């Protein structure tokens, strides 16, 4: 008798519907609280979150101080991603910073907090007003300057020309920040995948399909040009501390980040929203964290939740393997791959969690 084997029918599934569940059995050592006090050195108010609610989450996980890097802005979420809503900085200073001493601090975007107007240099007095607003915000309590990635990607002058990050016309603003002894957090460019064609080889494809406005494959300046402009700006202001968020926006190439940290002694990086990149290269990332433990700041840059903070602590503190983490928007179940913990030594952890942030705040 002849027996034919008939394999089961395997249905077609669309890529967007493919949500595999890991069958790997490994323990989950997620910490309830961070091992040492934490400064979240990079976050924003995503919508109106009352300070009491924020403090409840901070206390539950061990975050001592929370830095709103866009003190004069609230970021409500819509289908296109985050939009921006400019608010007087007094709102955050009075209701968070002054009301709860030691728990909150903020930077200001000054006149760059204007999504509705991408022609920032269209008005002749833009630079003067940016300096005035910056000085006024600092007098009210802001601790530094935050520059958005829209510079180099969207902001144009009155002739319609794209403004490079190191445009000489903006120099007086940076000179003033430097004179005042304050740091600048400067976000330039974005993940590598946002700048290459959005095709089947792009590892960011699902993210870009969901948020097309994050795709810069047709950007006026290439990603490398933008990073070179940023580096020239850094070199021009050796007395100012620059915080380069998102692992200096080159977490895909930590050797390159290392060379920048070696070259520019006035730079720090933060790890916000990049545990995906760091956690997929745990050996390299661990070596990098140990080598540059004096230059790395903790931050998450996403809507706060106990779960989001604990995922970061799990990444930094444990040897856990192949685990999930919140995506750029703080959502679970959207990760492109899973990550591995770094099991950092206590000395490095203390520096990354709070000591480095305290040093930057003191202007060192
Ligand atoms: Zn941010």
mmCIF file of N, CA, C and O and ligand atoms in Angstrom, residues 42-44 46 69-70 75 146 185 187 245-246 270 272-273 300-302, ligand 1:
data_model
loop_
_atom_site.group_PDB
_atom_site.id
_atom_site.type_symbol
_atom_site.label_atom_id
_atom_site.label_comp_id
_atom_site.label_asym_id
_atom_site.label_seq_id
_atom_site.Cartn_x
_atom_site.Cartn_y
_atom_site.Cartn_z
ATOM 1 N N UNK A 42 16.286 62.695 29.740
ATOM 2 C CA UNK A 42 15.672 63.049 28.445
ATOM 3 C C UNK A 42 14.234 62.561 28.396
ATOM 4 O O UNK A 42 13.963 61.390 28.139
ATOM 5 N N UNK A 43 13.326 63.496 28.674
ATOM 6 C CA UNK A 43 11.923 63.157 28.471
ATOM 7 C C UNK A 43 11.135 64.411 28.119
ATOM 8 O O UNK A 43 11.697 65.520 28.070
ATOM 9 N N UNK A 44 9.858 64.208 27.849
ATOM 10 C CA UNK A 44 8.962 65.289 27.443
ATOM 11 C C UNK A 44 7.604 65.050 28.096
ATOM 12 O O UNK A 44 7.297 63.924 28.484
ATOM 13 N N UNK A 46 4.226 64.250 27.270
ATOM 14 C CA UNK A 46 3.398 63.798 26.154
ATOM 15 C C UNK A 46 1.941 63.958 26.594
ATOM 16 O O UNK A 46 1.402 63.107 27.283
ATOM 17 N N UNK A 69 13.116 68.008 28.562
ATOM 18 C CA UNK A 69 14.055 68.735 27.695
ATOM 19 C C UNK A 69 13.347 69.748 26.804
ATOM 20 O O UNK A 69 13.990 70.560 26.143
ATOM 21 N N UNK A 70 12.020 69.707 26.793
ATOM 22 C CA UNK A 70 11.250 70.702 26.039
ATOM 23 C C UNK A 70 10.261 71.378 26.995
ATOM 24 O O UNK A 70 9.049 71.179 26.902
ATOM 25 N N UNK A 75 3.798 67.677 23.935
ATOM 26 C CA UNK A 75 3.723 66.884 22.711
ATOM 27 C C UNK A 75 2.483 65.991 22.738
ATOM 28 O O UNK A 75 2.546 64.861 23.205
ATOM 29 N N UNK A 146 17.629 73.169 24.103
ATOM 30 C CA UNK A 146 17.348 71.929 23.360
ATOM 31 C C UNK A 146 17.113 72.286 21.905
ATOM 32 O O UNK A 146 16.276 73.140 21.597
ATOM 33 N N UNK A 185 21.324 70.296 24.376
ATOM 34 C CA UNK A 185 20.968 68.955 23.923
ATOM 35 C C UNK A 185 20.556 69.102 22.466
ATOM 36 O O UNK A 185 19.600 69.796 22.154
ATOM 37 N N UNK A 187 19.566 67.282 18.993
ATOM 38 C CA UNK A 187 19.118 66.087 18.271
ATOM 39 C C UNK A 187 19.324 66.350 16.776
ATOM 40 O O UNK A 187 18.680 67.216 16.204
ATOM 41 N N UNK A 245 21.661 63.167 21.971
ATOM 42 C CA UNK A 245 20.682 62.154 22.372
ATOM 43 C C UNK A 245 20.687 60.956 21.436
ATOM 44 O O UNK A 245 21.255 61.007 20.337
ATOM 45 N N UNK A 246 20.043 59.914 21.899
ATOM 46 C CA UNK A 246 19.872 58.700 21.088
ATOM 47 C C UNK A 246 21.218 58.139 20.621
ATOM 48 O O UNK A 246 21.415 57.839 19.438
ATOM 49 N N UNK A 270 23.084 60.442 25.312
ATOM 50 C CA UNK A 270 22.082 59.745 26.115
ATOM 51 C C UNK A 270 21.599 58.522 25.343
ATOM 52 O O UNK A 270 21.800 58.421 24.128
ATOM 53 N N UNK A 272 18.471 57.356 25.303
ATOM 54 C CA UNK A 272 17.012 57.337 25.205
ATOM 55 C C UNK A 272 16.532 56.777 23.871
ATOM 56 O O UNK A 272 17.118 57.045 22.819
ATOM 57 N N UNK A 273 15.455 55.989 23.952
ATOM 58 C CA UNK A 273 14.777 55.419 22.772
ATOM 59 C C UNK A 273 15.706 54.616 21.868
ATOM 60 O O UNK A 273 15.430 54.467 20.678
ATOM 61 N N UNK A 300 14.725 58.040 28.808
ATOM 62 C CA UNK A 300 13.905 57.113 28.017
ATOM 63 C C UNK A 300 13.186 57.802 26.857
ATOM 64 O O UNK A 300 12.860 57.168 25.874
ATOM 65 N N UNK A 301 12.900 59.086 26.958
ATOM 66 C CA UNK A 301 12.290 59.824 25.851
ATOM 67 C C UNK A 301 11.017 59.159 25.329
ATOM 68 O O UNK A 301 10.879 58.937 24.126
ATOM 69 N N UNK A 302 10.119 58.847 26.226
ATOM 70 C CA UNK A 302 8.837 58.276 25.781
ATOM 71 C C UNK A 302 7.825 58.420 26.904
ATOM 72 O O UNK A 302 8.204 58.690 28.053
HETATM 73 ZN ZN1 LIG B 1 13.208 63.607 22.823
#
